[in-house]
XYZ file of C-alpha atoms in Angstrom:
578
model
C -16.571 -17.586 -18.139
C -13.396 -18.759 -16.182
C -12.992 -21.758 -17.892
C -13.244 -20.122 -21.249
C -11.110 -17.261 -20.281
C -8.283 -20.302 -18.985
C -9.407 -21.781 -22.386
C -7.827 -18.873 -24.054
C -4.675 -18.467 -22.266
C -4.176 -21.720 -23.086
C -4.330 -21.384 -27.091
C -2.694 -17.964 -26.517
C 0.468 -19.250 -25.282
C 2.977 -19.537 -28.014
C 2.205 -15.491 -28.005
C 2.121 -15.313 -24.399
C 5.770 -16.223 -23.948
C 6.689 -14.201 -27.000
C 5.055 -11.035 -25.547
C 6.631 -11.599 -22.140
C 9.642 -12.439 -22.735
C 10.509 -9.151 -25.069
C 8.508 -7.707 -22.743
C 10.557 -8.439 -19.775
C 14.342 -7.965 -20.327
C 14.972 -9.647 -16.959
C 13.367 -12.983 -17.884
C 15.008 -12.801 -21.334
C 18.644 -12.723 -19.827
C 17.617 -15.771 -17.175
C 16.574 -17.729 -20.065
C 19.324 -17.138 -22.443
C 21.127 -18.031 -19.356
C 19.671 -21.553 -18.724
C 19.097 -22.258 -22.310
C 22.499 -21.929 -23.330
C 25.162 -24.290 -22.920
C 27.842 -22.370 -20.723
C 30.541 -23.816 -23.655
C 28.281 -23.342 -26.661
C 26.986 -20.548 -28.797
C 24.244 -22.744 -29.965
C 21.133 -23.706 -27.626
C 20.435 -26.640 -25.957
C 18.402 -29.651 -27.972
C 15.714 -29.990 -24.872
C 15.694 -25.987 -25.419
C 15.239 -26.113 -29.300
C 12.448 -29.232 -28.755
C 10.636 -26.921 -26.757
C 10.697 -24.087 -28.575
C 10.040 -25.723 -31.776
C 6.910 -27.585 -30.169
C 5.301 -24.316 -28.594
C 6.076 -22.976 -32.361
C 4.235 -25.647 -34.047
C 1.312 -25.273 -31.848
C 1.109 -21.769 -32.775
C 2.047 -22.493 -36.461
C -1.517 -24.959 -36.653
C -3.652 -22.630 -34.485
C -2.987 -19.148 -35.383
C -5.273 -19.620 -38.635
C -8.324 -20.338 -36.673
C -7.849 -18.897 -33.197
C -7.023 -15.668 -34.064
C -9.883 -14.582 -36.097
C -12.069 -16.790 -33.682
C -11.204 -15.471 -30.635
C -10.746 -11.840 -31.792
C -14.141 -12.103 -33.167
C -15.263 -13.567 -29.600
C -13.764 -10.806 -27.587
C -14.448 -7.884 -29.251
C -18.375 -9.069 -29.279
C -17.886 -9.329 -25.649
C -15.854 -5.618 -25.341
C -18.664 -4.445 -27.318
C -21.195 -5.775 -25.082
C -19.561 -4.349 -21.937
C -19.563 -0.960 -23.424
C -23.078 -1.270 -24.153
C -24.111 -1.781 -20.696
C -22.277 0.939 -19.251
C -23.966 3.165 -21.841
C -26.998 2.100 -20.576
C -25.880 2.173 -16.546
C -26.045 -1.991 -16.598
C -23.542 -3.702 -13.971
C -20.446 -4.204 -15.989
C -17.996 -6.966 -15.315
C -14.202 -5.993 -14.763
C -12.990 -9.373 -15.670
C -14.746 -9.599 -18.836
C -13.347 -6.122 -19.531
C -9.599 -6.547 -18.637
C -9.756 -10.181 -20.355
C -11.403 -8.835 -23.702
C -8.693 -5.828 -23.608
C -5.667 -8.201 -22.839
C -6.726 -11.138 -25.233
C -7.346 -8.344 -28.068
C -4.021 -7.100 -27.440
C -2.345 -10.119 -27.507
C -3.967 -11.182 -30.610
C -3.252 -7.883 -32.102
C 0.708 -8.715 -31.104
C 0.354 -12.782 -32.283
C -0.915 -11.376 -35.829
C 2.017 -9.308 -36.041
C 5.087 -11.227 -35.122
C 3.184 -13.835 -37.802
C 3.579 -11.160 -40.417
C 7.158 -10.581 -39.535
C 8.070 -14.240 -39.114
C 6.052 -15.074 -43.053
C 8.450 -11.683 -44.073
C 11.450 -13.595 -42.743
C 10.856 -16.990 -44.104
C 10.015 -15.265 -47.176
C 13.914 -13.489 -47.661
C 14.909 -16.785 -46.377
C 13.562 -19.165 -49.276
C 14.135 -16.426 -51.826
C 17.865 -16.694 -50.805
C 18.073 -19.982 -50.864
C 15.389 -21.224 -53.465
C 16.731 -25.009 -53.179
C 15.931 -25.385 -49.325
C 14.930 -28.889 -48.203
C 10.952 -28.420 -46.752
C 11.496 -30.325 -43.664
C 14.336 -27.676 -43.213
C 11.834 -24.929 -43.826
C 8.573 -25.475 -41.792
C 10.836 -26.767 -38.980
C 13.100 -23.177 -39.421
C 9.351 -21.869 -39.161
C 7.656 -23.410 -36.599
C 11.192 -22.533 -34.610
C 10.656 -18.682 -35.599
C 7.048 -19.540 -34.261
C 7.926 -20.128 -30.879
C 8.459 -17.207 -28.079
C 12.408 -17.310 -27.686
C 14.198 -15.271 -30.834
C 16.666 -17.904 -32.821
C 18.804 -16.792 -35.662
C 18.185 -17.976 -39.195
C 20.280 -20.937 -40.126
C 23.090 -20.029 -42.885
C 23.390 -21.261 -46.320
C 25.998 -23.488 -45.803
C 24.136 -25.617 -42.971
C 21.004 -26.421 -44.735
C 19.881 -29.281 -46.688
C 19.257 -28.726 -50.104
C 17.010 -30.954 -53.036
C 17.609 -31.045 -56.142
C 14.321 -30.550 -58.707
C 15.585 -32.901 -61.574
C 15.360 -35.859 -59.272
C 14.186 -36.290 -55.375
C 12.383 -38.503 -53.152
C 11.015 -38.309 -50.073
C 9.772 -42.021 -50.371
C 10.026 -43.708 -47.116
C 9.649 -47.011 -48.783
C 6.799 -48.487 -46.887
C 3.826 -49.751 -47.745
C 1.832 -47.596 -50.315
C -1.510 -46.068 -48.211
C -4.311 -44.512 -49.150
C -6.061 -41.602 -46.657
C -7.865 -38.794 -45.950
C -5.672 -37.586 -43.120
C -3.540 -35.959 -45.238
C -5.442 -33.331 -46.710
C -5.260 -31.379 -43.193
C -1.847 -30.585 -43.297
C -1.908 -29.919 -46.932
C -4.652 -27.271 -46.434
C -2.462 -25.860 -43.731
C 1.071 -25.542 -45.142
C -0.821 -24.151 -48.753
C -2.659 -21.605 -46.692
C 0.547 -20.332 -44.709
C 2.741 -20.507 -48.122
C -0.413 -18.181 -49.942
C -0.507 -15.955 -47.288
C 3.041 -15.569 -47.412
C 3.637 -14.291 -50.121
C 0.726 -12.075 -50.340
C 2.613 -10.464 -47.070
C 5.061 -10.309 -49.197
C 3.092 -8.619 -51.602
C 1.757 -6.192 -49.431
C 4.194 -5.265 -46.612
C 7.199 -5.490 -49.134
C 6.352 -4.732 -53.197
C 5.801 -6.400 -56.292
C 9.039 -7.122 -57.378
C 10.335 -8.815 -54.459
C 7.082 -10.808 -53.882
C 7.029 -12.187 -57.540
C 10.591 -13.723 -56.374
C 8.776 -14.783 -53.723
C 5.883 -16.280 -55.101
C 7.951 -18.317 -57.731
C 10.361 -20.029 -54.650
C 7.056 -20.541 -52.299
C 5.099 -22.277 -55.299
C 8.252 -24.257 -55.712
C 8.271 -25.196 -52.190
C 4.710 -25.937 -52.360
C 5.534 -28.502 -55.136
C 8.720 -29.861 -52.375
C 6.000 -30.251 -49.494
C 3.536 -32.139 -51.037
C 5.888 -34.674 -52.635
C 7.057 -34.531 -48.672
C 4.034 -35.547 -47.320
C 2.873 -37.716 -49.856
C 6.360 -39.516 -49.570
C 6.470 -39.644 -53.335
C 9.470 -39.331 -55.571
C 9.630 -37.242 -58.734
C 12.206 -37.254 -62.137
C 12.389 -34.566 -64.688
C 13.680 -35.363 -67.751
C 14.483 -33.139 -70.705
C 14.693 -29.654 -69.057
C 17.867 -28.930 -69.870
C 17.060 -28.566 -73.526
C 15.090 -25.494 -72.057
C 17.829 -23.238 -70.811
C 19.007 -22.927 -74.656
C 15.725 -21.609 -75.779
C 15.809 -18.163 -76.935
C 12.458 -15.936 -76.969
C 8.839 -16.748 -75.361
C 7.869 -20.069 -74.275
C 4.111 -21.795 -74.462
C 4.389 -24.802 -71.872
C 2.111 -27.499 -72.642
C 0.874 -30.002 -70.166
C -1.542 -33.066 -70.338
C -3.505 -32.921 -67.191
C -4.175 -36.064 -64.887
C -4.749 -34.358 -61.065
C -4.778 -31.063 -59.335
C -1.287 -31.775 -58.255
C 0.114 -31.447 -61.652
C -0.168 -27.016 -61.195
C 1.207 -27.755 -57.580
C 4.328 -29.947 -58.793
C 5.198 -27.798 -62.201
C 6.607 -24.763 -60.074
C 9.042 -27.163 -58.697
C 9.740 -29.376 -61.608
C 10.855 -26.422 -63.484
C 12.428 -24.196 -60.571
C 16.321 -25.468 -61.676
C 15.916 -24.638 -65.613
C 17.213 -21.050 -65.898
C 16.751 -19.184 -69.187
C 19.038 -16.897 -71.310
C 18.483 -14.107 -69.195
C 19.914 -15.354 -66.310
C 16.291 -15.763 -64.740
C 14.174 -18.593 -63.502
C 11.781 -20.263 -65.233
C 8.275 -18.371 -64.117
C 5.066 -21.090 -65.706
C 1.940 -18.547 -65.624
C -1.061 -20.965 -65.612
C -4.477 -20.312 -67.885
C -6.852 -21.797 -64.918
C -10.184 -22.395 -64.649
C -12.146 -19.336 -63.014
C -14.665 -21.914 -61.223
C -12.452 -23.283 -59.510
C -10.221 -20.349 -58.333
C -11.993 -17.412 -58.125
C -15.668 -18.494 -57.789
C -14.516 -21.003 -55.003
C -14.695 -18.684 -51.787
C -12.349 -21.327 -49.773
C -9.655 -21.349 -52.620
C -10.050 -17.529 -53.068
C -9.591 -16.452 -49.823
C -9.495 -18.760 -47.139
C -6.676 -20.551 -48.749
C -5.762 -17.186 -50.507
C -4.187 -19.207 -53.435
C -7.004 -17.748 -56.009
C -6.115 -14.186 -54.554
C -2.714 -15.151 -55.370
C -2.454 -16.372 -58.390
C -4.525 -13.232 -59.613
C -1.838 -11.156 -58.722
C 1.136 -12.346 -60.436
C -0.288 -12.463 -64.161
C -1.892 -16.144 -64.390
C -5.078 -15.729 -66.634
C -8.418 -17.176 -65.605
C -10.590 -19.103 -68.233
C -14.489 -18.752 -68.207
C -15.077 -22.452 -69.471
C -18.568 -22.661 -69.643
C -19.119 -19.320 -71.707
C -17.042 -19.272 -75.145
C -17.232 -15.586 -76.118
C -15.423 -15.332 -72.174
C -13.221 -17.853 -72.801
C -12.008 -16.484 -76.475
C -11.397 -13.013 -74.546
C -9.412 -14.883 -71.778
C -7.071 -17.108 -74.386
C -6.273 -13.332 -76.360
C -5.255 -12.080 -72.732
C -3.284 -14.773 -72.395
C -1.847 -13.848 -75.830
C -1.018 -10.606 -74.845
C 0.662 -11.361 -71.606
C 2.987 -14.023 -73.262
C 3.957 -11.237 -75.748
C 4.400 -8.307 -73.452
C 5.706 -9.724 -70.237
C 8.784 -11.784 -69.248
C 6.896 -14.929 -68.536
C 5.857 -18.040 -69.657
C 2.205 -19.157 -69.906
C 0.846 -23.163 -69.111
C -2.118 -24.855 -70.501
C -3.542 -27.851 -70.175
C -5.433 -28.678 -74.082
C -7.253 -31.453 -72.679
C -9.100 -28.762 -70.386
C -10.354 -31.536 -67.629
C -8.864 -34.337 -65.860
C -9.887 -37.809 -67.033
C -11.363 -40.187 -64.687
C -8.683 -42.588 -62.544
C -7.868 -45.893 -64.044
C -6.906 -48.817 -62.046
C -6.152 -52.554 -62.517
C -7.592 -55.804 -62.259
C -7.266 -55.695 -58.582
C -8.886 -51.934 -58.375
C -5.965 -50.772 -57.446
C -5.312 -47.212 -58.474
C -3.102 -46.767 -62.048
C -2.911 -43.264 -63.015
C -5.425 -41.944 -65.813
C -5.299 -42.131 -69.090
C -5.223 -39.423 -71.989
C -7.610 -39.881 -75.011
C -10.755 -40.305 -72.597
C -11.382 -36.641 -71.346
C -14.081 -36.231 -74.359
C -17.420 -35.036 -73.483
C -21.026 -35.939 -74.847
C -20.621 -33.603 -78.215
C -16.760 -34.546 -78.796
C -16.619 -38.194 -78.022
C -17.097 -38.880 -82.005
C -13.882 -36.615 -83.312
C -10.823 -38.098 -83.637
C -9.520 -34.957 -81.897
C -11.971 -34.454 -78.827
C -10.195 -35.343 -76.357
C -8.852 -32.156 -76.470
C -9.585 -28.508 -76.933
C -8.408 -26.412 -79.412
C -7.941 -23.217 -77.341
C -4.310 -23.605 -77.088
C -3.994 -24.108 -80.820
C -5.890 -20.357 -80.687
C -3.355 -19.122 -77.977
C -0.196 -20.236 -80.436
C -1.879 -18.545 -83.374
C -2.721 -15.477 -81.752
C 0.367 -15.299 -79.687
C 2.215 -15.411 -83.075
C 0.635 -12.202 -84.338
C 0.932 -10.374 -81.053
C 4.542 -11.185 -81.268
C 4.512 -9.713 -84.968
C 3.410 -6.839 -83.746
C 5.954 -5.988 -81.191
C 8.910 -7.930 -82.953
C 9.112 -10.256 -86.328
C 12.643 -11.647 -84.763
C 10.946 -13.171 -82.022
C 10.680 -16.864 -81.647
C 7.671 -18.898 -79.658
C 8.274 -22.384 -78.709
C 5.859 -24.722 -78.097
C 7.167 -26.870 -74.954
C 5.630 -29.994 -74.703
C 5.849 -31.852 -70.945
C 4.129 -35.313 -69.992
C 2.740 -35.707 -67.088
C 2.874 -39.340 -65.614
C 1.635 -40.865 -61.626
C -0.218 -37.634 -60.386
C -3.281 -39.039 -60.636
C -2.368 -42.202 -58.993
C -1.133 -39.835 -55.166
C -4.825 -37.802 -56.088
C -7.829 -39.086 -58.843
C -10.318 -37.199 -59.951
C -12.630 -39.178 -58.532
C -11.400 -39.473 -55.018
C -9.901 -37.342 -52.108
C -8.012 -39.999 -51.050
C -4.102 -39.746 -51.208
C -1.719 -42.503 -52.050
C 1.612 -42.363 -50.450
C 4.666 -43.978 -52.156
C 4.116 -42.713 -55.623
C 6.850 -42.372 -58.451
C 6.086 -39.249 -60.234
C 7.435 -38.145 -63.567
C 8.248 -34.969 -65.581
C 9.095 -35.750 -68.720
C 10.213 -32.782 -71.723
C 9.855 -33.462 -75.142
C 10.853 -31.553 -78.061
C 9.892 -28.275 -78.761
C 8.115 -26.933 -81.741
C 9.531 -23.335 -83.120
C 8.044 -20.690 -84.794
C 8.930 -17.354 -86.079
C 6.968 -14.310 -85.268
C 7.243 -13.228 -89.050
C 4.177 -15.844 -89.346
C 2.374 -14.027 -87.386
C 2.153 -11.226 -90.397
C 1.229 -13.646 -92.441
C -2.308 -14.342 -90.901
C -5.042 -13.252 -89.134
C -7.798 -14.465 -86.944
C -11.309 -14.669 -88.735
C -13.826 -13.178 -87.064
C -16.664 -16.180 -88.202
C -16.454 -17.456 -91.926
C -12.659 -16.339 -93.307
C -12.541 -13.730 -95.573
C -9.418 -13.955 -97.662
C -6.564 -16.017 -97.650
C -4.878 -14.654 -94.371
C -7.992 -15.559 -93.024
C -7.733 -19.032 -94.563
C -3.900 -19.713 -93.793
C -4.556 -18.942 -89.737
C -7.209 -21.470 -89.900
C -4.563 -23.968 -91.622
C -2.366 -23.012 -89.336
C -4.446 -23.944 -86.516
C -5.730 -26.943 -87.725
C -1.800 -28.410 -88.509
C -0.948 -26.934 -84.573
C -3.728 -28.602 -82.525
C -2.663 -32.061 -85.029
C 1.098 -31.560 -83.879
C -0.177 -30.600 -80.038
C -1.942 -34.176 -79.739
C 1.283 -36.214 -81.250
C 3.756 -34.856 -79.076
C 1.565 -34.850 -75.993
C 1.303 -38.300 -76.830
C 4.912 -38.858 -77.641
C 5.949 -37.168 -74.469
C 3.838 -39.545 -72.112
C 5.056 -42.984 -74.211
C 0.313 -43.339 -74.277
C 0.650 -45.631 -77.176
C 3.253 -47.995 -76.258
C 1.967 -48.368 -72.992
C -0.945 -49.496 -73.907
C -0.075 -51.609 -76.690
C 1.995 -53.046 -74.221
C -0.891 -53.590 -71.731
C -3.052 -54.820 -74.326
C -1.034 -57.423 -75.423
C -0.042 -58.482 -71.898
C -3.939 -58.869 -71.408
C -4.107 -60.978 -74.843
C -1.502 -63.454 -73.533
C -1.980 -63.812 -70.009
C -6.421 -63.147 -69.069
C -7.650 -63.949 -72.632
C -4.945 -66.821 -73.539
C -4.065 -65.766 -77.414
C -1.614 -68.145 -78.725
C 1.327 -66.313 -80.382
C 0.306 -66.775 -83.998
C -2.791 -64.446 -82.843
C -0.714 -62.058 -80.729
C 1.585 -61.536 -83.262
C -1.556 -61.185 -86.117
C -2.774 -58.330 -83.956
C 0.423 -56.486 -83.104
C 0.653 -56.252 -86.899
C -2.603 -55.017 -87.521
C -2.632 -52.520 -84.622
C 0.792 -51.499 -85.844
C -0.560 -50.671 -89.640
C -3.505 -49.287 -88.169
C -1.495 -46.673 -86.235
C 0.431 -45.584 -88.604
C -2.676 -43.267 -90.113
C -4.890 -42.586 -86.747
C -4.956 -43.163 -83.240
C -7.976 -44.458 -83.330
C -6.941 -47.767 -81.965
C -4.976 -46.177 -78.944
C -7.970 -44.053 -77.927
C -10.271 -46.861 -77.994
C -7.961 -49.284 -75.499
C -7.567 -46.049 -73.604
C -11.570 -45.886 -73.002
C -11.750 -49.458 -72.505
C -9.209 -49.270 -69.663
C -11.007 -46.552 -68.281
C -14.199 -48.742 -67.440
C -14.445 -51.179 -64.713
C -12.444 -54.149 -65.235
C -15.440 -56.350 -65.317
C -15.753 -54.961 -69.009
C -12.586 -55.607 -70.520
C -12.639 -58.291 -71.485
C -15.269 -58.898 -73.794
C -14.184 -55.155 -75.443
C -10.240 -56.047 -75.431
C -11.915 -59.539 -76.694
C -13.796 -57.796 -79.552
C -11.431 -55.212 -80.251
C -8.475 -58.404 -81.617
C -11.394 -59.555 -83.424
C -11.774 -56.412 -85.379
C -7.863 -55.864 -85.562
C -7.360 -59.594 -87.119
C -10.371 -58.943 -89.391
C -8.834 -56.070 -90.322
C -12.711 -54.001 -89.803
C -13.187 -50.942 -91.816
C -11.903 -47.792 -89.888
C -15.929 -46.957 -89.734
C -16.619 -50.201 -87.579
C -13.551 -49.024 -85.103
C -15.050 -45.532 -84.678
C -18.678 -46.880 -84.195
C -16.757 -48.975 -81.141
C -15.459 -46.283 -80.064
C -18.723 -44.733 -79.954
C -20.402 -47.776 -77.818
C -17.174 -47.641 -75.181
C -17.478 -43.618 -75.109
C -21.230 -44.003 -74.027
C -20.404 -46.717 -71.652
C -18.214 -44.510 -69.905
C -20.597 -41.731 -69.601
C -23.016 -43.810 -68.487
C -20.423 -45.746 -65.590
C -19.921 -41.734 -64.337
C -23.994 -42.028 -63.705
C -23.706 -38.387 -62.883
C -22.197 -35.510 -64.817
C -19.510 -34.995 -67.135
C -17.786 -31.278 -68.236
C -21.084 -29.826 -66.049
C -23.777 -31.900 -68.056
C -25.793 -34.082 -66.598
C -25.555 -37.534 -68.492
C -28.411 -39.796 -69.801
């Protein structure tokens, strides 16, 4: 028992200090006394060390050694008081310890609260704020001796539209890195839901916005990647509401989009404020994202929408919500149309190359030209449209189209390995504009349409998704990268002469100009292991200079598609795959 009671003093201590010195006036002059330079009004750097190291110990344990040890003694109070209710020899020690522990944990829990609350006013006042600058400000705050905030004029500052925090080493791969990523998204959730909580709703949707930014400005810190937005500035000019549309290649793209977008203000005056449709399964249902990371409990509170993807009726009620919101609140709402993350490509070598975009088909789509992606943001536009017509016909709603390119290299699907070193990029394309006066103009079928509102929404949806897939694709430069790749492979693995190259540029060129059928199908050959591609790049220029029927391309398609079901040898979209 003595070694577990020195145990806890010994995890306790950040608090310890903390406690005594407010506690004890006396020893808080001394210190201020020996801790200050006698010509200074700052403290001394072995001073700040220290106190910054005590505060980072606390910052890392507090999470788990508070509710582990409060659990702990409070069993053992509890016991204690049992046997003297039944006249058993009681233990003085194990009573004073429980009492004292309890309190102190009581007082650690507290001063964490009002150090999140400070950090808090601190990043909402200066939104910009390098991260190094603010978890070491933090872990400072952390540690038992008071220190004043630093002003706005001595900290370091980033700036969204292009930063890196590359260190220019060797790119690595590891694990390791998901600790402190769980760690510093945990204390910026719980944050703000202090924020939330001890403070209001107003102030802690200020909050949330510069904490998700930060979160974006940490992980690129870790990860020692480097990211470029271009095109954002065309945003600012945008008058009315705003449908942000994203391909999707890694979890990190939600993280990074807060940040991305944090230096874009609108017409208002305000901040940009992306309001995600995310998957319920993985937010709400997950009890370690809900609530141990408290980024599901989060999100839920400041008016992102949760998608049921595995029942339709849900996920139709979910999309008009979304609707609704976009219409009604000062906001803007994100969606991914692809719905999933494609599987990780990498090169010859098998090293790691981002992902692609036409392969995130499943077993009953892999056939449509269209299916790699879903048409439930085509539904949100339409529906958003006559929500707006509704409330105002003046109103405008832009569709806002943003490429996503290197996420999935720093995280794959596949893999819970990061890659350090990574170049990530934002880029924004051109918007599409509509007027809400369409919205009057049509209206939502409920099954087979009825009349010709009925009909027109249904055109109109049809000619959306079409223009959703082209600019995606526009905004990510899909095609021409892998023409280029292609050709590269032609020349240099497979040794076409140039009379051939130049035979099948043509014919790929002519081809593209009515489908994408060609791009998708190098997209899913890419996506296999590179012990295939050869013979399919090989057979695919023997199609192009044949110049195959278009049915003969989609029946390839067909063959890669099941070959890359079959390579995932386990499930795909939640079915299992034969």
């Amino acid at each position: 028992m003595k070694v577990f009671l020195a145990l806890s003093a010994f995890f306790y201590l950040p608090p310890l200090f903390a406690f005594l010195i407010q506690c004890a006036r006396v020893i808080k002059n001394i210190a201020n006394v020996i801790i200050r330079k006698k010509d200074s009004k700052n403290p001394s750097l072995i001073f700040l060390k220290a106190n910054q190291t005590l505060g980072s110990f606390e910052y890392y344990l507090i999470s788990l050694r508070n509710p582990l040890f409060g659990l702990f003694f409070f069993f053992l109070l509890t016991l204690e008081c049992y046997n003297a209710i039944f006249h058993k020899p009681l233990s003085p020690l194990c009573i004073l310890a429980s009492i004292f522990f309890l309190m102190l944990n009581a007082y650690s829990k507290n001063r964490h609260i009002g150090v999140s609350l400070k950090m808090a006013e601190f990043l909402r006042t200066n939104p910009h704020v390098h991260p190094s600058v603010f978890f070491k400000t933090t872990h400072l705050q952390l540690g038992p001796f008071e220190l004043p905030m630093p002003s706005s004029n001595e900290i370091e500052l980033v700036n969204p539209a292009s930063v890196s925090f590359k260190k220019h080493d060797r790119s690595q791969q590891s694990y390791t890195l998901l600790i402190p990523t769980i760690i510093d998204t945990g204390f910026l959730a719980h944050t703000s839901l202090r924020a939330l909580k001890h403070v209001g709703r107003d102030f802690a949707r200020d909050v949330f916005d510069c904490m998700a930014s930060m979160w974006g400005k940490r992980i690129l810190d870790l990860f020692s990647a480097s990211l470029t937005t271009t095109g954002a500035e065309q945003l600012a000019d945008l008058p009315g509401k705003i449908l942000l549309i994203f391909n999707h290649k890694s979890q990190l793209d939600f993280v990074l989009t807060f940040f991305c977008l944090s230096h874009v203000r609108r017409l208002s005056g305000r901040n940009f404020r992306p309001r995600f449709i995310t998957a319920k399964d993985q937010f709400v249902d997950n009890p370690f994202v809900y609530n141990t990371l408290g980024v599901g409990r989060l999100i839920e509170s400041v008016d992102m929408v949760f998608i049921e993807r595995k029942k339709q009726k849900e996920s139709i009620k979910n999309l008009q919500q979304a609707a609704q919101f976009l219409a009604e609140k000062d906001i803007e709402i994100a969606i991914y149309p692809q719905g999933t993350r494609p599987e990780g490509n990498v090169d010859r070598s098998g090293k790691r190359r981002d992902a692609g975009y036409y392969t995130t088909f499943s077993r009953s789509s892999m056939h449509a030209d269209d299916g790699h992606l879903k048409k439930g943001t085509a539904y949100l536009a339409c529906d958003t449209l006559i929500e707006l017509a509704k409330r105002n016909r003046d109103e405008k709603l832009h569709l806002v189209f943003i490429g996503i390119r290197g996420t999935a290299t720093v995280m794959a699907k596949q893999s819970l390995k990061l890659q350090t070193e990574v170049d990530i990029e934002y880029e924004v394309g051109k918007p599409i504009t509509f007027d809400a006066s369409v919205g009057e103009q049509i209206q939502k079928p409920d099954g087979k349409p009825q009349n010709q509102s009925e009909e027109r929404y249904l055109e109109l949806l049809e000619h959306i998704h079409h223009r959703i897939d082209k600019h995606l694709a526009d905004c990510l430069h899909i095609n021409e990268n892998l023409k280029h790749r292609y050709l590269l492979d032609l020349q240099g693995t497979l040794r076409f002469t140039q009379d051939k190259l130049d035979w099948v540029e043509r014919n790929l060129d002519s081809m593209a100009v009515k489908t994408n059928l060609a791009y998708q199908i190098l997209d899913r050959i890419y996506a296999l292991p590179p012990q295939h591609w050869n013979s399919k790049l090989d057979i695919f220029a023997q199609f192009l200079m044949k110049e195959e029927p278009l049915d003969r391309f989609k029946k390839f398609r067909e063959e890669v598609s099941v070959e890359i079901l079959r390579n995932l040898k386990s499930k795909m979209h939640g079915k299992k795959v034969s």
